[in-house]
Coordinates of C-alpha atoms and ligand atoms in Angstrom, one line a residue:
M9 CA -1.3 31.9 -2.7
S10 CA 1.9 30.9 -4.5
P11 CA 1.7 30.1 -8.3
L12 CA 1.8 26.6 -9.6
F13 CA 4.1 27.7 -12.1
P14 CA 6.4 30.5 -11.0
A15 CA 8.3 31.0 -14.2
L16 CA 4.9 31.6 -16.2
A17 CA 3.7 34.1 -13.6
A18 CA 7.1 35.8 -14.0
R19 CA 7.0 35.5 -18.0
S20 CA 10.7 33.9 -18.1
T21 CA 11.8 33.9 -21.7
R22 CA 13.7 30.9 -20.9
P23 CA 12.8 27.8 -23.1
A24 CA 10.0 25.8 -21.5
L25 CA 8.4 23.3 -23.9
Q26 CA 9.9 21.8 -27.1
F27 CA 8.0 19.1 -29.3
G28 CA 10.0 18.3 -32.6
D29 CA 10.4 22.1 -34.3
R30 CA 7.9 23.7 -32.2
T31 CA 9.0 25.5 -29.0
L32 CA 7.3 27.9 -26.4
S33 CA 9.3 30.0 -23.8
H34 CA 7.6 30.3 -20.2
A35 CA 6.5 33.7 -21.3
E36 CA 5.0 32.4 -24.6
L37 CA 3.4 29.6 -22.6
A38 CA 1.8 32.1 -20.4
A39 CA 0.5 34.0 -23.5
V40 CA -1.1 31.0 -25.2
A41 CA -2.2 29.0 -22.3
G42 CA -3.2 32.2 -20.5
A43 CA -5.7 33.0 -23.2
L44 CA -7.1 29.7 -23.8
A45 CA -7.6 29.8 -19.7
T46 CA -9.8 32.6 -20.2
R47 CA -12.2 30.6 -22.5
I48 CA -12.3 27.6 -20.2
A49 CA -12.5 29.4 -17.0
G50 CA -15.8 28.2 -14.9
A51 CA -16.0 24.9 -16.7
P52 CA -16.6 22.3 -14.0
R53 CA -14.0 20.0 -15.9
V54 CA -12.2 19.6 -19.2
A55 CA -11.1 16.6 -21.1
V56 CA -7.9 16.9 -23.0
W57 CA -7.1 14.6 -26.0
A58 CA -3.6 13.8 -24.7
T59 CA -1.6 13.1 -28.1
P60 CA 2.1 13.5 -27.6
T61 CA 2.0 16.8 -28.8
L62 CA 2.6 20.8 -27.9
G63 CA -1.2 21.3 -27.9
T64 CA -1.6 18.6 -25.0
A65 CA 0.7 20.4 -22.8
V66 CA -0.6 23.9 -23.7
G67 CA -4.4 22.5 -23.0
V68 CA -3.3 21.0 -19.7
V69 CA -1.5 24.3 -18.5
A70 CA -4.5 26.2 -19.5
A71 CA -6.9 24.2 -17.7
L72 CA -4.3 24.3 -14.7
L73 CA -4.4 28.3 -14.8
A74 CA -8.0 28.4 -15.2
G75 CA -8.6 26.3 -11.9
V76 CA -10.6 23.8 -14.1
P77 CA -9.8 20.2 -13.4
V78 CA -8.3 18.1 -16.5
V79 CA -9.0 14.8 -17.5
P80 CA -6.3 13.7 -19.8
V81 CA -7.5 10.9 -22.3
N82 CA -5.5 8.3 -23.9
P83 CA -6.0 8.8 -27.7
K84 CA -5.9 5.0 -28.2
T85 CA -8.7 4.1 -25.8
G86 CA -11.3 1.9 -27.3
E87 CA -15.0 2.7 -27.3
R88 CA -16.1 1.2 -24.0
E89 CA -13.3 2.8 -21.9
L90 CA -13.4 6.1 -23.4
T91 CA -17.5 5.8 -22.8
H92 CA -16.9 5.1 -19.2
I93 CA -14.4 7.8 -18.8
V94 CA -16.5 10.5 -20.1
T95 CA -19.7 9.4 -18.8
D96 CA -18.0 9.1 -15.2
S97 CA -16.0 12.5 -15.5
S98 CA -18.6 14.4 -17.4
P99 CA -16.5 17.0 -18.9
A100 CA -17.8 20.5 -20.1
L101 CA -15.6 20.6 -23.0
V102 CA -12.8 18.7 -24.7
L103 CA -9.5 20.4 -25.9
A104 CA -7.6 18.9 -28.8
E105 CA -5.0 19.9 -31.0
R106 CA -6.3 21.6 -34.3
G107 CA -7.2 19.1 -37.0
A108 CA -7.4 16.3 -34.6
E109 CA -10.3 13.8 -35.2
L110 CA -12.2 12.8 -32.3
P111 CA -14.2 9.6 -31.5
P112 CA -17.9 10.1 -31.6
V113 CA -18.4 10.2 -27.6
L114 CA -16.0 13.1 -27.5
A115 CA -17.0 15.0 -30.7
A116 CA -20.5 15.2 -29.1
L117 CA -18.8 17.8 -26.5
T118 CA -18.1 21.4 -27.2
R119 CA -14.5 21.3 -28.5
L120 CA -11.7 24.1 -28.1
D121 CA -8.7 23.5 -30.5
T122 CA -5.3 24.1 -28.2
V123 CA -4.0 26.8 -30.5
T124 CA -0.4 27.3 -29.9
D125 CA 0.2 30.4 -31.9
I126 CA 1.1 33.1 -29.6
A127 CA -1.6 35.5 -28.5
P128 CA -0.8 39.1 -29.5
D129 CA -1.9 40.8 -26.3
A130 CA -0.9 38.5 -23.4
V131 CA -3.7 38.5 -20.9
P132 CA -3.2 38.7 -17.1
L133 CA -2.8 35.0 -15.4
P134 CA -5.9 33.8 -13.5
A135 CA -5.7 34.0 -9.6
E136 CA -4.1 30.9 -7.9
P137 CA -6.8 28.3 -7.0
S138 CA -6.7 26.9 -3.4
P139 CA -4.2 24.1 -2.8
Q140 CA -6.8 21.5 -2.0
A141 CA -8.7 22.3 -5.4
P142 CA -8.8 19.2 -7.9
A143 CA -6.1 19.7 -10.6
L144 CA -6.2 16.5 -12.7
I145 CA -8.3 13.1 -12.8
V146 CA -6.1 10.3 -14.1
Y147 CA -8.0 7.2 -14.8
T148 CA -6.2 3.9 -13.6
S149 CA -6.8 0.5 -13.5
G150 CA -8.0 -1.9 -10.8
T151 CA -8.2 -5.5 -10.6
T152 CA -11.8 -5.7 -11.7
G153 CA -14.2 -3.4 -13.1
P154 CA -13.5 0.0 -15.3
P155 CA -10.9 2.1 -14.4
K156 CA -11.5 4.7 -11.6
G157 CA -10.7 8.4 -11.8
V158 CA -8.1 9.5 -9.3
V159 CA -8.7 13.2 -8.1
L160 CA -5.4 14.6 -7.8
P161 CA -5.5 17.9 -5.9
R162 CA -2.8 20.9 -6.5
R163 CA -1.3 20.4 -3.1
A164 CA -0.3 17.0 -4.2
V165 CA 1.3 18.1 -7.5
T166 CA 3.3 20.7 -6.0
A167 CA 4.5 18.5 -3.0
T168 CA 5.6 15.7 -5.3
L169 CA 7.4 18.1 -7.4
D170 CA 9.1 20.2 -5.1
A171 CA 10.1 16.9 -3.1
L172 CA 11.6 15.4 -6.5
A173 CA 13.5 18.8 -6.8
D174 CA 15.0 18.4 -3.4
A175 CA 15.9 14.4 -4.0
W176 CA 17.2 15.2 -7.5
Q177 CA 18.7 18.5 -7.3
W178 CA 16.6 19.4 -9.9
T179 CA 16.5 23.2 -11.0
E180 CA 15.8 25.6 -13.8
A181 CA 19.2 24.7 -15.4
D182 CA 17.9 21.2 -16.2
V183 CA 16.7 20.2 -19.6
L184 CA 14.2 17.0 -19.6
V185 CA 14.3 14.7 -22.3
H186 CA 11.5 11.9 -22.5
G187 CA 8.9 9.9 -24.8
L188 CA 6.6 9.0 -22.6
P189 CA 2.6 9.3 -23.1
L190 CA 0.8 12.3 -21.7
F191 CA -2.3 10.8 -20.1
H192 CA -0.4 9.5 -16.9
V193 CA 1.3 10.8 -14.1
H194 CA 4.7 9.7 -15.3
G195 CA 4.8 11.7 -18.7
L196 CA 2.5 14.4 -17.8
I197 CA 2.9 15.6 -14.3
L198 CA 6.6 14.5 -13.9
G199 CA 7.6 15.1 -17.2
I200 CA 6.0 18.2 -18.3
L201 CA 4.8 20.0 -14.9
G202 CA 8.0 19.3 -13.5
P203 CA 10.2 21.2 -15.5
L204 CA 7.5 24.0 -15.9
R205 CA 7.3 24.3 -12.2
R206 CA 10.9 24.6 -11.9
G207 CA 11.2 27.2 -14.6
G208 CA 13.3 24.7 -16.8
S209 CA 12.6 22.9 -19.9
V210 CA 11.4 19.5 -21.5
R211 CA 12.0 18.2 -24.8
H212 CA 9.4 15.4 -25.9
L213 CA 10.4 13.0 -28.4
G214 CA 7.1 12.4 -29.6
R215 CA 7.7 8.8 -29.7
F216 CA 10.6 7.1 -27.7
S217 CA 13.6 6.1 -29.6
T218 CA 16.9 5.5 -28.5
D219 CA 18.1 7.9 -31.4
G220 CA 16.2 10.9 -29.9
V221 CA 17.5 10.4 -26.6
A222 CA 21.2 10.3 -28.0
R223 CA 20.4 13.1 -29.8
E224 CA 18.7 15.5 -27.2
L225 CA 21.5 14.4 -24.5
S226 CA 24.1 15.1 -26.7
S227 CA 22.8 18.6 -27.5
G228 CA 22.0 20.2 -24.0
A229 CA 19.6 17.9 -22.4
T230 CA 20.6 17.1 -18.9
M231 CA 18.0 14.5 -17.4
L232 CA 16.0 11.5 -18.9
F233 CA 13.0 9.8 -17.4
G234 CA 11.9 6.5 -18.9
V235 CA 9.6 3.1 -18.0
P236 CA 12.1 0.3 -17.6
T237 CA 11.2 -1.0 -21.1
M238 CA 12.7 2.2 -22.5
Y239 CA 15.8 1.6 -20.6
H240 CA 15.7 -2.1 -21.5
R241 CA 15.8 -0.9 -25.2
I242 CA 18.7 1.4 -24.4
A243 CA 20.8 -1.6 -22.9
E244 CA 20.2 -3.4 -25.8
A245 CA 21.5 -0.7 -28.0
L246 CA 24.3 0.3 -26.3
A247 CA 26.6 -2.6 -27.3
D248 CA 26.5 -1.0 -31.1
D249 CA 26.0 2.6 -30.8
S250 CA 28.8 4.3 -29.0
A251 CA 26.8 7.7 -29.5
L252 CA 24.2 6.8 -27.4
A253 CA 26.7 5.5 -24.5
K254 CA 28.8 9.1 -24.8
A255 CA 25.2 11.1 -24.7
L256 CA 24.0 8.9 -21.5
T257 CA 27.6 9.3 -19.9
G258 CA 27.2 13.1 -20.0
A259 CA 23.8 13.4 -18.7
R260 CA 23.3 14.6 -15.2
L261 CA 20.7 12.2 -14.1
L262 CA 19.0 9.0 -15.7
V263 CA 15.7 8.1 -13.8
S264 CA 13.5 5.2 -14.2
G265 CA 10.2 4.4 -12.5
S266 CA 6.6 3.0 -13.0
A267 CA 7.8 -0.5 -12.8
A268 CA 11.0 -2.5 -11.5
L269 CA 13.9 -1.8 -13.5
P270 CA 15.7 -5.4 -13.8
V271 CA 19.1 -5.3 -12.3
R272 CA 20.7 -6.7 -15.3
D273 CA 19.7 -3.8 -17.2
H274 CA 21.0 -1.5 -14.6
E275 CA 24.4 -3.1 -14.8
R276 CA 24.6 -3.2 -18.6
I277 CA 23.9 0.4 -18.8
A278 CA 26.3 1.2 -16.0
A279 CA 29.1 -1.0 -17.5
A280 CA 28.7 0.8 -21.2
T281 CA 28.3 4.6 -19.8
G282 CA 29.8 4.6 -16.0
R283 CA 26.4 6.0 -15.1
R284 CA 23.9 4.4 -12.7
V285 CA 20.4 5.0 -13.5
I286 CA 18.2 5.8 -10.4
E287 CA 15.0 4.8 -9.5
R288 CA 11.8 6.1 -8.0
Y289 CA 8.6 4.9 -6.9
G290 CA 5.4 6.2 -7.4
M291 CA 1.4 5.7 -8.0
T292 CA -1.2 7.5 -9.7
E293 CA -3.2 7.8 -6.2
T294 CA 0.0 9.0 -4.4
L295 CA 2.2 10.6 -7.1
M296 CA 6.1 10.0 -6.0
N297 CA 6.7 8.2 -2.8
T298 CA 10.5 7.2 -2.6
S299 CA 13.6 7.8 -4.7
V300 CA 17.4 7.4 -4.6
R301 CA 18.6 10.7 -4.0
A302 CA 21.1 12.4 -6.8
D303 CA 23.4 12.7 -3.6
G304 CA 22.8 9.5 -2.2
E305 CA 24.2 5.9 -3.2
P306 CA 22.7 4.3 -6.1
R307 CA 21.4 0.9 -5.5
A308 CA 20.2 -1.3 -8.2
G309 CA 17.1 -3.1 -7.4
T310 CA 15.9 -0.3 -4.7
V311 CA 13.6 2.5 -4.9
G312 CA 15.6 4.5 -2.5
V313 CA 14.3 6.4 0.5
P314 CA 11.0 8.2 1.3
L315 CA 10.6 11.8 -0.2
A316 CA 10.6 14.7 1.8
G317 CA 7.0 14.8 3.4
V318 CA 6.1 11.2 2.6
E319 CA 5.4 8.8 5.6
L320 CA 6.0 5.2 4.5
R321 CA 5.5 2.3 6.7
L322 CA 5.3 -1.6 6.2
V323 CA 2.6 -3.6 7.6
D324 CA 2.2 -7.4 8.2
E325 CA -0.9 -9.5 7.1
T326 CA -2.3 -8.7 10.6
G327 CA -2.1 -5.0 9.7
A328 CA 0.7 -4.5 12.3
P329 CA 3.2 -2.2 11.5
I330 CA 6.8 -3.7 10.9
T331 CA 9.6 -2.2 12.8
A332 CA 12.3 -3.9 11.3
Y333 CA 15.0 -2.5 8.9
D334 CA 16.6 -6.1 8.1
S335 CA 16.2 -6.4 4.3
E336 CA 14.0 -9.3 5.2
T337 CA 10.7 -9.0 6.6
V338 CA 8.1 -8.3 4.1
G339 CA 5.0 -6.0 4.5
E340 CA 2.7 -3.9 2.3
I341 CA 3.8 -0.4 1.8
Q342 CA 1.2 2.1 3.4
L343 CA 1.5 6.0 2.9
R344 CA 0.4 9.5 4.4
G345 CA 1.5 12.6 2.8
P346 CA 0.5 16.0 0.9
N347 CA 1.3 13.9 -2.0
L348 CA -1.9 11.9 -1.9
F349 CA -5.0 11.9 -4.1
T350 CA -8.2 13.1 -2.4
E351 CA -10.4 10.5 -3.7
Y352 CA -11.7 8.2 -6.7
L353 CA -14.3 10.2 -8.7
N354 CA -17.9 8.8 -7.9
R355 CA -16.7 5.8 -5.9
P356 CA -16.9 6.8 -2.2
D357 CA -16.6 2.9 -1.6
A358 CA -13.4 2.5 -3.2
T359 CA -11.9 5.6 -1.7
E360 CA -12.6 4.2 2.0
A361 CA -11.8 0.7 1.1
A362 CA -8.2 2.1 -0.2
F363 CA -7.1 3.6 3.2
D364 CA -6.5 1.9 6.5
D365 CA -6.6 4.4 9.5
G366 CA -5.7 7.1 7.3
W367 CA -2.7 5.3 5.5
F368 CA -3.3 4.5 1.8
R369 CA -2.7 0.9 1.0
T370 CA -0.7 0.4 -2.0
G371 CA -0.8 -3.2 -2.5
D372 CA 3.0 -3.3 -3.1
M373 CA 5.1 -5.8 -0.8
A374 CA 8.5 -4.5 0.2
V375 CA 11.3 -5.0 2.6
R376 CA 13.6 -2.3 3.9
D377 CA 17.5 -2.3 4.2
P378 CA 19.0 -1.2 7.4
D379 CA 19.5 2.5 6.1
G380 CA 16.0 2.9 4.8
Y381 CA 16.5 2.0 1.4
V382 CA 13.1 0.4 0.2
R383 CA 13.1 -2.9 -1.9
I384 CA 9.7 -3.7 -3.7
V385 CA 9.6 -7.7 -4.0
G386 CA 6.0 -8.1 -5.2
R387 CA 2.5 -7.1 -5.3
K388 CA -0.6 -8.3 -3.4
A389 CA -3.0 -8.8 -6.1
T390 CA -2.0 -11.3 -8.8
D391 CA -4.5 -9.9 -11.3
L392 CA -2.8 -6.6 -11.5
I393 CA -0.4 -6.6 -14.5
K394 CA 2.4 -4.2 -15.3
S395 CA 3.1 -3.9 -19.1
G396 CA 5.6 -1.3 -20.5
G397 CA 4.9 0.6 -17.2
Y398 CA 1.4 0.5 -17.8
K399 CA -1.0 -1.0 -15.0
I400 CA -3.5 -3.2 -16.3
G401 CA -6.4 -5.0 -14.7
A402 CA -6.8 -8.4 -15.8
G403 CA -10.7 -8.7 -15.2
E404 CA -11.6 -5.7 -17.4
I405 CA -9.9 -7.5 -20.3
E406 CA -11.3 -11.0 -19.4
N407 CA -14.7 -9.4 -19.7
V408 CA -14.2 -7.8 -23.2
L409 CA -12.9 -11.3 -24.2
L410 CA -16.0 -13.2 -23.0
E411 CA -18.4 -10.9 -25.0
H412 CA -16.5 -12.4 -28.1
P413 CA -18.9 -15.1 -29.8
G414 CA -15.9 -17.4 -30.2
V415 CA -15.0 -17.4 -26.5
R416 CA -16.7 -19.5 -23.9
E417 CA -14.2 -19.2 -20.9
A418 CA -11.5 -16.4 -20.5
A419 CA -8.5 -15.9 -18.1
V420 CA -5.9 -13.3 -18.4
T421 CA -2.5 -13.2 -16.7
G422 CA 0.8 -11.3 -16.9
E423 CA 4.0 -13.4 -17.9
P424 CA 7.5 -12.2 -17.6
D425 CA 8.6 -10.3 -20.5
E426 CA 12.4 -9.1 -21.2
D427 CA 11.1 -6.2 -22.8
L428 CA 7.6 -5.3 -21.4
G429 CA 8.4 -6.5 -17.9
E430 CA 5.2 -8.9 -17.9
R431 CA 3.3 -9.3 -21.2
I432 CA -0.4 -9.9 -21.4
V433 CA -1.4 -13.6 -21.9
A434 CA -5.2 -14.4 -22.7
W435 CA -6.2 -18.0 -22.1
I436 CA -9.2 -19.0 -24.0
V437 CA -11.5 -21.9 -24.0
P438 CA -13.0 -21.4 -27.5
A439 CA -16.8 -21.8 -27.9
Q440 CA -16.3 -24.3 -30.7
A441 CA -13.1 -26.2 -30.3
D442 CA -12.5 -26.8 -34.1
A443 CA -12.8 -23.2 -35.0
P444 CA -11.0 -21.1 -32.2
P445 CA -10.8 -17.3 -32.8
S446 CA -7.5 -16.1 -33.7
A447 CA -5.0 -14.3 -31.7
E448 CA -5.0 -11.1 -34.1
E449 CA -9.0 -11.1 -34.0
L450 CA -9.1 -11.2 -29.9
A451 CA -6.3 -8.6 -29.7
A452 CA -8.7 -6.4 -32.4
H453 CA -11.5 -7.2 -30.3
V454 CA -10.2 -5.8 -27.0
G455 CA -8.1 -2.8 -28.8
A456 CA -11.8 -1.7 -30.1
Q457 CA -13.0 -1.7 -26.4
L458 CA -10.2 -0.7 -24.2
A459 CA -7.0 1.1 -24.4
S460 CA -4.6 -0.6 -27.2
H461 CA -1.9 -1.4 -24.6
K462 CA -4.6 -3.7 -22.9
R463 CA -4.6 -6.2 -26.2
P464 CA -3.4 -9.7 -25.2
R465 CA 0.4 -10.4 -27.1
T466 CA 0.0 -14.1 -26.6
V467 CA -3.2 -16.3 -26.6
R468 CA -3.2 -19.7 -25.5
Y469 CA -5.9 -22.1 -26.2
L470 CA -7.2 -24.8 -23.6
D471 CA -10.1 -27.3 -23.4
A472 CA -11.0 -26.1 -19.8
L473 CA -9.8 -23.6 -17.4
P474 CA -8.4 -25.0 -14.0
R475 CA -10.8 -24.6 -11.3
N476 CA -10.8 -25.1 -7.5
D477 CA -13.7 -27.0 -5.9
M478 CA -15.5 -23.8 -5.4
G479 CA -15.3 -23.2 -9.2
K480 CA -12.8 -20.5 -9.0
I481 CA -10.1 -20.1 -11.9
M482 CA -6.7 -21.1 -10.3
K483 CA -4.3 -18.6 -12.1
R484 CA -1.4 -19.9 -10.5
A485 CA -1.9 -23.0 -12.4
L486 CA -1.6 -21.2 -15.6
H487 CA 1.5 -21.0 -17.3
G488 CA 3.1 -21.4 -20.5
Ligands
MCA74 C1 0.9 -3.8 -28.8 N1 0.7 -3.7 -30.3 C2 0.2 -4.7 -30.5 C3 -0.3 -5.8 -29.5 N2 0.2 -4.9 -28.5 N3 -0.1 -4.9 -31.8 C4 -1.1 -6.4 -31.9 N4 -1.3 -6.9 -31.0 C5 -1.1 -6.6 -29.8 N5 -1.2 -7.6 -28.7 C6 1.6 -2.7 -31.0 C7 1.5 -1.3 -30.2 O1 0.3 -0.8 -29.8 C8 2.6 -0.5 -31.0 O2 1.7 -0.1 -32.2 C9 3.5 -1.6 -31.8 O3 2.7 -3.0 -31.5 C10 4.7 -1.6 -30.9 O4 5.3 -0.4 -30.6 P1 6.3 -0.2 -29.4 O5 6.5 1.2 -29.6 O6 7.3 -1.0 -29.4 O7 5.5 0.1 -28.3 P2 5.0 -1.0 -27.2 O8 5.7 -2.0 -27.4 O9 3.7 -1.2 -27.5 O10 5.2 -0.2 -25.8 C11 6.4 0.0 -25.4 C12 6.5 1.4 -24.6 C13 4.9 2.0 -24.0 C14 6.5 2.6 -25.5 C15 7.5 1.7 -23.4 O11 4.7 0.6 -23.3 C16 5.0 3.0 -23.3 O12 5.0 4.3 -23.7 N6 4.8 3.0 -21.6 C17 4.9 4.0 -21.1 C18 3.9 3.6 -19.9 C19 3.4 4.9 -18.6 O13 3.9 5.9 -18.9 N7 3.3 4.6 -17.8 C20 3.2 5.4 -16.6 C21 2.1 4.9 -15.9 P3 1.6 1.4 -32.4 O14 2.6 2.1 -33.2 O15 0.6 1.5 -33.5 O16 1.1 2.1 -31.2 S1 2.4 4.6 -14.0 C22 2.7 6.1 -13.5 O17 2.5 7.3 -13.8 C23 3.1 5.9 -12.0 C24 2.6 7.2 -11.1 C25 4.5 6.0 -11.9 O18 5.1 5.5 -10.8 O19 5.2 6.4 -12.9
AMP75 P1 0.1 3.1 -11.8 O1 -1.0 2.9 -10.7 O2 -0.1 2.8 -13.0 O3 0.4 4.6 -11.2 O4 1.3 2.3 -11.1 C1 1.7 2.2 -9.8 C2 2.4 1.1 -9.6 O5 3.5 1.0 -10.2 C3 2.9 0.9 -8.2 O6 2.1 0.4 -7.1 C4 4.2 0.0 -8.3 O7 3.9 -1.5 -8.0 C5 4.8 0.4 -9.6 N1 5.8 0.8 -9.5 C6 6.0 2.2 -9.9 N2 7.5 2.4 -10.0 C7 7.9 1.5 -9.5 C8 9.6 1.2 -9.4 N3 10.4 2.0 -9.5 N4 9.5 -0.2 -9.1 C9 8.8 -1.2 -9.1 N5 7.5 -0.7 -9.2 C10 7.1 0.4 -9.5

C-alpha cells in the first residue's frame, strides 16, 4: 500500500511544518509523530485539541500514521457542542499540546501531550492502513440538531489532495502560507496534510493577518489559501500596503474557498497585484469537487471545473439530470467520486437521506457555462448560514437562545455582510418586553454552549415573530 505521506516514509530533510519559530523537516516529523504513533496505536479513535499549533499538526499526523481515526476539536467550542462531539465519537484518548488546559469533558479522558521535541531514536513507521479505513471524523452543522460527524476515509484524503496537485500543479517545491483553523477540512486537510503529502511545506500564521501573509509571501512562500473573509481583508488593506501588493504579485497561486468570493474583491485584488485569485469548491462530506485550474482561465464568480475523478451533475426539482451547459439552467449539484465520505457517524438515517441513487446531494444550486465552468448561485436550505467560511445551522442557535430565561421566541437568519459574507442575526421576542436580555448577554449565552463563531453578531427585538397560518416562522419576512 503506498503511504499517505511519502516524504515522511522517505525521511526527507526538506522543511515540512513551520509555526512561528518552530519548524520540523519531514524526517523530524516522521521521528516525533512516529514515536507518538506507537503510543496511540490500537486506540479506536483519538480527539485532537486543535489549537493552531505545531502540536496539533504532529498529533494529527501521528494518529494518521497509527491508523487511528482523528476527531479534531475546535478549542473554542462551548460545553453543549463539545459534550455532544465527545459522546458521539467516544475517543479513547485526547492529544493536546503540553500545558494546554482542557475543559472537563476532555480532561476526563486519558491525555497524551503532543511533544514536538525530536525523538533520539527514530522508530520505523507503522504499516499503511487500508485506503477504506477512516482517517478523520470532522463535525459539521446541519440545518437543525447538533453537528454530525463526517467519516472521511484515507482514500478520500489522498484522492482529493492528488486531484488538487493535478489542478494546481502543486509540487514539493511549493511553500504554502495560511492562517486557517485546524479543525476543518480547509485548514487541516488541504492546508496541513496537502503540503505533507506533496513533500513540500506549510508556514502557519497562528492567526490570520495581512502582515503575516505579506511577510511569508515575500520570503519564499509560493501559495496562499484563505476563506473569502481573508481575501476581503487583503483587498481592503491593499490600497495602503504596497508591501502586501508586491508579495501577492510574486505568489505562484492564490486560492480561495469555503464560500463565494465576491467579484468585487476578485477585481480589487487583480487591479492592485495583477494576480487573479482562483476559487475551488468543496464540502466537508465531499472534500474538493471543482476548481479553476492553474493552467486554466481564471473566471471570477465561478468555481471552475470538476477535479480529476469527480463526477458532478445538476438535477432539477423533479430529480431529473440537467443536460444544458447554458449558464442559465439552475440545478442542485450532486456528486460521486473517491473524494466522498463514507457515512455520518452513528447516523444511518442521515447518511441514507444524503444520497440520491448513489449521488451525494450537496444542497448547493448552480449553473454550468458552455465550457463546463460551474457557477454556484445559491443554496437550497435557508437555515444554513456561511459566516467567515464557517457553516452554521440556524436551528442549533435557536435552540440555545430559547433556553435563555429572557427569551420567549427566537429565530436566526444570515444577513449579507461585507467582511463575513453573512452575519448571524438573532430575532428575539423577549419574555418581558420592558426588560429584554442584551445582545452581549445573548452572545455570551450562545458562546458558552456552542462554538464561538456561532454567536449572533446582531440582535433584533420584536413583539412577535411573523408566522404563516400553520404557525411556521416565515424567515423570509425577517429582514433588517
Ligand atoms: C465574533 N466575535 C464576537 C462575536 N463574534 N464577539 C462578540 N460577539 C460576537 N457575536 C469575536 C471573535 O470570536 C474574535 O474574538 C473577534 O470577535 C474578531 O476576531 P477576528 O480575528 O476578526 O475573527 P472573526 O471575525 O471572528 O473571524 C474571521 C475569520 C474566521 C478569521 C476569517 O471566520 C475564520 O478563521 N474562518 C475560517 C473558517 C474555515 O476555516 N472554514 C472552513 C470550513 P477572539 O479573538 O477572541 O477569537 S469549510 C470547509 O472546510 C470546506 C470543505 C471548504 O470548502 O473549505
Ligand atoms: P462545509 O460544510 O463547512 O464544509 O461547507 C461546504 C459548503 O461551503 C458548500 O456546500 C458550499 O455551500 C460552500 N462553499 C465551499 N466552497 C465554495 C466556493 N468556492 N464558492 C461558494 N460556496 C462554497
